[in-house]
Amino acid sequence: EAGVAQSPRYKIIEKRQSVAFWCNPISGHATLYWYQQILGQGPKLLIQFQNNGVVDDSQLPKDRFSAERLKGVDSTLKIQPAKLEDSAVYLCASSISTGTETQYFGPGTRLLVL
Amino acid sequence: GDSVTQMEGPVTLSEEAFLTINCTYTATGYPSLFWYVQYPGEGLQLLLKATKADDKGSNKGFEATYRKETTSFHLEKGSVQVSDSAVYFCALKSLGNEKLTFGTGTRLTIIP
């Protein structure tokens, strides 16, 4: 079974530029999560989707971050404009449904903002 | 709110040594508890979990027991191997909330 796919794996941009990350969850997984992991910290949930609807985006900085999952399968996370403090690893995870204990994580996208 | 505090690293041990990584939590009610592992260059993987008090999760020789009285979920392994070198994260999920709350991670290095 293929795992959670993410691209790109690495991205370097200058502050005030825009960037987008892509995630393809495990086939059949209805729930998709985006986490931000700053160096030296644990992952922090940014947004959770159930199919194509948002379940929780309370920690998403909505002035610069946006995410969508239009067809309920793959998802994109965008930052516009980027700030230095956005340098982090962005992790995508999926689970079969809400209430399921196990989340499966992708390899992450490492973002460096200069 | 929910929080997880885990042992700061890095931790360096010799092969076949005994491992303990401490984890304590603060949460409303009775959360589910997890240990995730991140091997170099890979994504987070679920190592083990426990969903109620006194449950013991185990996998790959690792164990952790859900202790409600001490709000702890310490990770242990009797004899570590070089291949166990990774970053270990303790996490919790409160009842009715899908969000995982993670600790800061503990980097473990095993030397031959």
mmCIF file of C-alpha atoms in Angstrom:
data_model
loop_
_atom_site.group_PDB
_atom_site.id
_atom_site.type_symbol
_atom_site.label_atom_id
_atom_site.label_comp_id
_atom_site.label_asym_id
_atom_site.label_seq_id
_atom_site.Cartn_x
_atom_site.Cartn_y
_atom_site.Cartn_z
ATOM 1 C CA GLU A 1 0.000 0.000 0.000
ATOM 2 C CA ALA A 2 1.416 3.364 -0.998
ATOM 3 C CA GLY A 3 1.984 5.810 1.832
ATOM 4 C CA VAL A 4 1.257 9.497 2.093
ATOM 5 C CA ALA A 5 3.037 11.372 -0.695
ATOM 6 C CA GLN A 6 4.281 14.932 -0.411
ATOM 7 C CA SER A 7 6.091 17.285 -2.759
ATOM 8 C CA PRO A 8 8.389 19.012 -3.008
ATOM 9 C CA ARG A 9 10.684 17.535 -0.370
ATOM 10 C CA TYR A 10 12.684 20.738 -0.036
ATOM 11 C CA LYS A 11 12.012 24.378 -0.870
ATOM 12 C CA ILE A 12 14.043 27.533 -0.400
ATOM 13 C CA ILE A 13 12.386 30.894 -0.960
ATOM 14 C CA GLU A 14 12.899 34.509 0.008
ATOM 15 C CA LYS A 15 10.613 36.262 2.455
ATOM 16 C CA ARG A 16 7.479 37.751 0.946
ATOM 17 C CA GLN A 17 7.462 35.122 -1.803
ATOM 18 C CA SER A 18 4.701 32.533 -2.168
ATOM 19 C CA VAL A 19 5.014 28.773 -1.870
ATOM 20 C CA ALA A 20 2.700 25.795 -2.213
ATOM 21 C CA PHE A 21 2.960 22.250 -0.939
ATOM 22 C CA TRP A 22 1.096 19.220 -2.210
ATOM 23 C CA CYS A 23 -0.104 16.112 -0.398
ATOM 24 C CA ASN A 24 -1.695 12.914 -1.650
ATOM 25 C CA PRO A 25 -3.077 10.811 1.206
ATOM 26 C CA ILE A 26 -3.362 7.060 1.376
ATOM 27 C CA SER A 27 -6.096 5.850 -0.960
ATOM 28 C CA GLY A 28 -9.451 5.732 0.779
ATOM 29 C CA HIS A 29 -8.449 7.913 3.711
ATOM 30 C CA ALA A 30 -11.158 10.473 4.330
ATOM 31 C CA THR A 31 -9.300 12.589 6.877
ATOM 32 C CA LEU A 32 -6.265 14.683 6.014
ATOM 33 C CA TYR A 33 -4.113 16.788 8.326
ATOM 34 C CA TRP A 34 -1.432 19.427 7.802
ATOM 35 C CA TYR A 35 1.103 19.923 10.613
ATOM 36 C CA GLN A 36 3.915 22.458 11.006
ATOM 37 C CA GLN A 37 7.083 21.252 12.726
ATOM 38 C CA ILE A 38 9.516 24.006 13.680
ATOM 39 C CA LEU A 39 13.060 22.873 14.429
ATOM 40 C CA GLY A 40 13.336 21.567 17.986
ATOM 41 C CA GLN A 41 9.574 21.385 18.485
ATOM 42 C CA GLY A 42 6.890 18.766 18.017
ATOM 43 C CA PRO A 43 4.456 18.970 15.116
ATOM 44 C CA LYS A 44 1.565 21.399 15.521
ATOM 45 C CA LEU A 45 -1.745 20.894 13.717
ATOM 46 C CA LEU A 46 -2.546 23.617 11.195
ATOM 47 C CA ILE A 47 -5.696 22.250 9.583
ATOM 48 C CA GLN A 48 -7.781 19.080 9.401
ATOM 49 C CA PHE A 49 -10.074 18.064 6.527
ATOM 50 C CA GLN A 50 -12.810 15.455 6.503
ATOM 51 C CA ASN A 51 -13.302 14.688 2.806
ATOM 52 C CA ASN A 52 -13.391 18.181 1.258
ATOM 53 C CA GLY A 53 -14.656 19.990 4.368
ATOM 54 C CA VAL A 54 -12.612 21.743 7.048
ATOM 55 C CA VAL A 55 -12.984 20.224 10.532
ATOM 56 C CA ASP A 56 -10.440 22.308 12.438
ATOM 57 C CA ASP A 57 -8.397 25.280 11.237
ATOM 58 C CA SER A 58 -8.165 27.086 14.557
ATOM 59 C CA GLN A 59 -4.350 27.202 14.488
ATOM 60 C CA LEU A 60 -3.957 28.154 10.836
ATOM 61 C CA PRO A 61 -2.628 31.730 10.398
ATOM 62 C CA LYS A 62 -5.324 32.670 7.936
ATOM 63 C CA ASP A 63 -3.803 36.007 6.985
ATOM 64 C CA ARG A 64 -1.061 34.187 5.075
ATOM 65 C CA PHE A 65 -1.822 30.460 5.056
ATOM 66 C CA SER A 66 -4.532 28.740 3.035
ATOM 67 C CA ALA A 67 -5.339 25.123 2.295
ATOM 68 C CA GLU A 68 -7.781 23.296 0.109
ATOM 69 C CA ARG A 69 -8.900 19.773 -0.655
ATOM 70 C CA LEU A 70 -11.346 20.438 -3.437
ATOM 71 C CA LYS A 71 -12.133 16.875 -4.514
ATOM 72 C CA GLY A 72 -11.651 15.281 -1.132
ATOM 73 C CA VAL A 73 -8.462 13.507 -2.168
ATOM 74 C CA ASP A 74 -5.213 15.442 -2.530
ATOM 75 C CA SER A 75 -4.593 18.760 -0.849
ATOM 76 C CA THR A 76 -2.463 21.881 -1.230
ATOM 77 C CA LEU A 77 -1.170 24.184 1.488
ATOM 78 C CA LYS A 78 -0.122 27.685 0.449
ATOM 79 C CA ILE A 79 1.814 30.428 2.195
ATOM 80 C CA GLN A 80 1.521 33.928 0.774
ATOM 81 C CA PRO A 81 3.571 35.934 1.629
ATOM 82 C CA ALA A 82 6.135 33.877 3.514
ATOM 83 C CA LYS A 83 7.911 35.126 6.631
ATOM 84 C CA LEU A 84 11.223 34.019 8.118
ATOM 85 C CA GLU A 85 9.389 32.300 10.988
ATOM 86 C CA ASP A 86 7.590 30.017 8.514
ATOM 87 C CA SER A 87 10.807 28.025 8.091
ATOM 88 C CA ALA A 88 9.783 24.561 9.199
ATOM 89 C CA VAL A 89 8.905 21.074 8.034
ATOM 90 C CA TYR A 90 5.322 20.789 6.799
ATOM 91 C CA LEU A 91 3.891 17.359 7.432
ATOM 92 C CA CYS A 92 0.818 15.859 5.867
ATOM 93 C CA ALA A 93 -0.990 12.954 7.519
ATOM 94 C CA SER A 94 -4.101 10.951 6.767
ATOM 95 C CA SER A 95 -6.401 8.552 8.561
ATOM 96 C CA ILE A 96 -9.286 6.366 7.470
ATOM 97 C CA SER A 97 -11.824 8.597 9.183
ATOM 98 C CA THR A 98 -12.297 10.840 12.161
ATOM 99 C CA GLY A 99 -12.148 8.989 15.436
ATOM 100 C CA THR A 100 -9.584 6.580 14.031
ATOM 101 C CA GLU A 101 -6.564 6.442 16.294
ATOM 102 C CA THR A 102 -3.800 6.028 13.764
ATOM 103 C CA GLN A 103 -2.602 8.885 11.570
ATOM 104 C CA TYR A 104 -0.130 8.030 8.813
ATOM 105 C CA PHE A 105 2.450 10.685 8.039
ATOM 106 C CA GLY A 106 4.208 11.628 4.833
ATOM 107 C CA PRO A 107 7.948 12.435 4.671
ATOM 108 C CA GLY A 108 7.326 16.176 4.920
ATOM 109 C CA THR A 109 8.397 19.271 2.992
ATOM 110 C CA ARG A 110 11.296 21.183 4.476
ATOM 111 C CA LEU A 111 10.863 24.937 3.881
ATOM 112 C CA LEU A 112 13.601 27.503 4.376
ATOM 113 C CA VAL A 113 12.645 31.168 4.127
ATOM 114 C CA LEU A 114 15.606 33.534 3.650
ATOM 115 C CA GLY B 1 -5.147 23.006 27.314
ATOM 116 C CA ASP B 2 -3.534 19.723 26.433
ATOM 117 C CA SER B 3 0.243 19.473 26.675
ATOM 118 C CA VAL B 4 2.993 16.866 26.588
ATOM 119 C CA THR B 5 6.364 17.152 28.297
ATOM 120 C CA GLN B 6 9.072 14.723 27.348
ATOM 121 C CA MET B 7 12.648 14.137 28.298
ATOM 122 C CA GLU B 8 15.023 16.492 26.572
ATOM 123 C CA GLY B 9 17.724 15.036 24.432
ATOM 124 C CA PRO B 10 19.869 14.193 22.847
ATOM 125 C CA VAL B 11 20.298 10.794 24.435
ATOM 126 C CA THR B 12 23.310 8.670 23.543
ATOM 127 C CA LEU B 13 23.544 5.035 24.614
ATOM 128 C CA SER B 14 25.700 2.047 23.827
ATOM 129 C CA GLU B 15 24.208 -0.906 22.008
ATOM 130 C CA GLU B 16 22.335 -3.325 24.327
ATOM 131 C CA ALA B 17 21.814 -0.652 26.990
ATOM 132 C CA PHE B 18 18.450 -0.120 28.707
ATOM 133 C CA LEU B 19 16.425 2.816 27.429
ATOM 134 C CA THR B 20 13.912 5.041 29.191
ATOM 135 C CA ILE B 21 12.463 8.194 27.664
ATOM 136 C CA ASN B 22 10.165 10.007 30.061
ATOM 137 C CA CYS B 23 6.847 11.488 29.028
ATOM 138 C CA THR B 24 4.211 13.220 31.148
ATOM 139 C CA TYR B 25 1.021 14.879 30.003
ATOM 140 C CA THR B 26 -1.705 17.321 30.946
ATOM 141 C CA ALA B 27 -5.134 16.774 29.484
ATOM 142 C CA THR B 28 -8.821 16.997 30.273
ATOM 143 C CA GLY B 29 -10.342 13.597 30.876
ATOM 144 C CA TYR B 30 -8.637 10.437 29.704
ATOM 145 C CA PRO B 31 -6.706 10.899 26.484
ATOM 146 C CA SER B 32 -5.226 8.273 24.203
ATOM 147 C CA LEU B 33 -1.429 8.230 24.347
ATOM 148 C CA PHE B 34 1.073 7.517 21.594
ATOM 149 C CA TRP B 35 4.745 7.202 20.833
ATOM 150 C CA TYR B 36 5.786 8.122 17.301
ATOM 151 C CA VAL B 37 9.270 7.552 15.845
ATOM 152 C CA GLN B 38 10.998 9.453 13.061
ATOM 153 C CA TYR B 39 13.932 7.668 11.449
ATOM 154 C CA PRO B 40 16.448 9.778 9.495
ATOM 155 C CA GLY B 41 14.963 10.988 6.227
ATOM 156 C CA GLU B 42 11.569 9.409 6.882
ATOM 157 C CA GLY B 43 8.139 10.512 8.082
ATOM 158 C CA LEU B 44 6.669 9.988 11.528
ATOM 159 C CA GLN B 45 5.575 6.416 12.219
ATOM 160 C CA LEU B 46 3.335 5.214 14.988
ATOM 161 C CA LEU B 47 5.430 3.073 17.341
ATOM 162 C CA LEU B 48 2.854 2.149 19.973
ATOM 163 C CA LYS B 49 -0.256 3.440 21.674
ATOM 164 C CA ALA B 50 -2.489 2.986 24.723
ATOM 165 C CA THR B 51 -6.063 4.133 24.989
ATOM 166 C CA LYS B 52 -6.925 3.681 28.665
ATOM 167 C CA ALA B 53 -5.342 3.611 32.098
ATOM 168 C CA ASP B 54 -3.008 0.678 32.837
ATOM 169 C CA ASP B 55 -2.915 -0.342 29.172
ATOM 170 C CA LYS B 56 0.535 -1.294 27.938
ATOM 171 C CA GLY B 57 1.465 -0.551 24.346
ATOM 172 C CA SER B 58 4.292 -2.541 22.808
ATOM 173 C CA ASN B 59 6.049 -2.880 19.466
ATOM 174 C CA LYS B 60 9.550 -3.783 18.231
ATOM 175 C CA GLY B 61 10.710 -4.456 21.805
ATOM 176 C CA PHE B 62 9.531 -1.044 23.023
ATOM 177 C CA GLU B 63 6.925 -0.742 25.769
ATOM 178 C CA ALA B 64 5.016 2.066 27.470
ATOM 179 C CA THR B 65 2.361 1.860 30.198
ATOM 180 C CA TYR B 66 -0.467 4.387 30.584
ATOM 181 C CA ARG B 67 -0.200 5.588 34.191
ATOM 182 C CA LYS B 68 -3.175 7.762 35.122
ATOM 183 C CA GLU B 69 -2.020 8.391 38.689
ATOM 184 C CA THR B 70 1.258 9.921 37.539
ATOM 185 C CA THR B 71 -0.035 11.147 34.140
ATOM 186 C CA SER B 72 2.898 9.442 32.476
ATOM 187 C CA PHE B 73 3.637 7.255 29.470
ATOM 188 C CA HIS B 74 7.361 6.498 29.653
ATOM 189 C CA LEU B 75 8.964 4.625 26.752
ATOM 190 C CA GLU B 76 11.273 1.707 27.605
ATOM 191 C CA LYS B 77 13.352 -0.886 25.797
ATOM 192 C CA GLY B 78 15.486 -3.506 27.446
ATOM 193 C CA SER B 79 18.278 -3.697 24.882
ATOM 194 C CA VAL B 80 18.657 -1.022 22.230
ATOM 195 C CA GLN B 81 20.185 -1.509 18.797
ATOM 196 C CA VAL B 82 21.961 0.867 16.435
ATOM 197 C CA SER B 83 18.866 0.748 14.228
ATOM 198 C CA ASP B 84 16.829 2.350 17.029
ATOM 199 C CA SER B 85 18.622 5.641 16.458
ATOM 200 C CA ALA B 86 15.841 8.118 15.669
ATOM 201 C CA VAL B 87 13.760 10.945 17.121
ATOM 202 C CA TYR B 88 10.956 9.800 19.426
ATOM 203 C CA PHE B 89 7.802 11.850 20.013
ATOM 204 C CA CYS B 90 5.253 11.369 22.761
ATOM 205 C CA ALA B 91 1.734 12.518 21.846
ATOM 206 C CA LEU B 92 -1.828 12.537 23.104
ATOM 207 C CA LYS B 93 -5.304 12.790 21.646
ATOM 208 C CA SER B 94 -8.148 13.886 23.880
ATOM 209 C CA LEU B 95 -11.547 12.236 23.653
ATOM 210 C CA GLY B 96 -13.670 13.967 21.036
ATOM 211 C CA ASN B 97 -10.724 15.871 19.595
ATOM 212 C CA GLU B 98 -8.899 14.613 16.510
ATOM 213 C CA LYS B 99 -5.849 16.767 17.055
ATOM 214 C CA LEU B 100 -2.611 15.096 18.132
ATOM 215 C CA THR B 101 -0.639 17.145 20.666
ATOM 216 C CA PHE B 102 3.070 16.315 20.501
ATOM 217 C CA GLY B 103 5.998 16.711 22.820
ATOM 218 C CA THR B 104 9.189 18.316 21.555
ATOM 219 C CA GLY B 105 10.858 15.026 20.640
ATOM 220 C CA THR B 106 13.904 13.200 21.978
ATOM 221 C CA ARG B 107 16.794 12.377 19.666
ATOM 222 C CA LEU B 108 18.270 8.974 20.456
ATOM 223 C CA THR B 109 21.656 7.852 19.157
ATOM 224 C CA ILE B 110 22.899 4.316 19.732
ATOM 225 C CA ILE B 111 26.612 3.695 19.317
ATOM 226 C CA PRO B 112 28.050 0.255 18.568
#
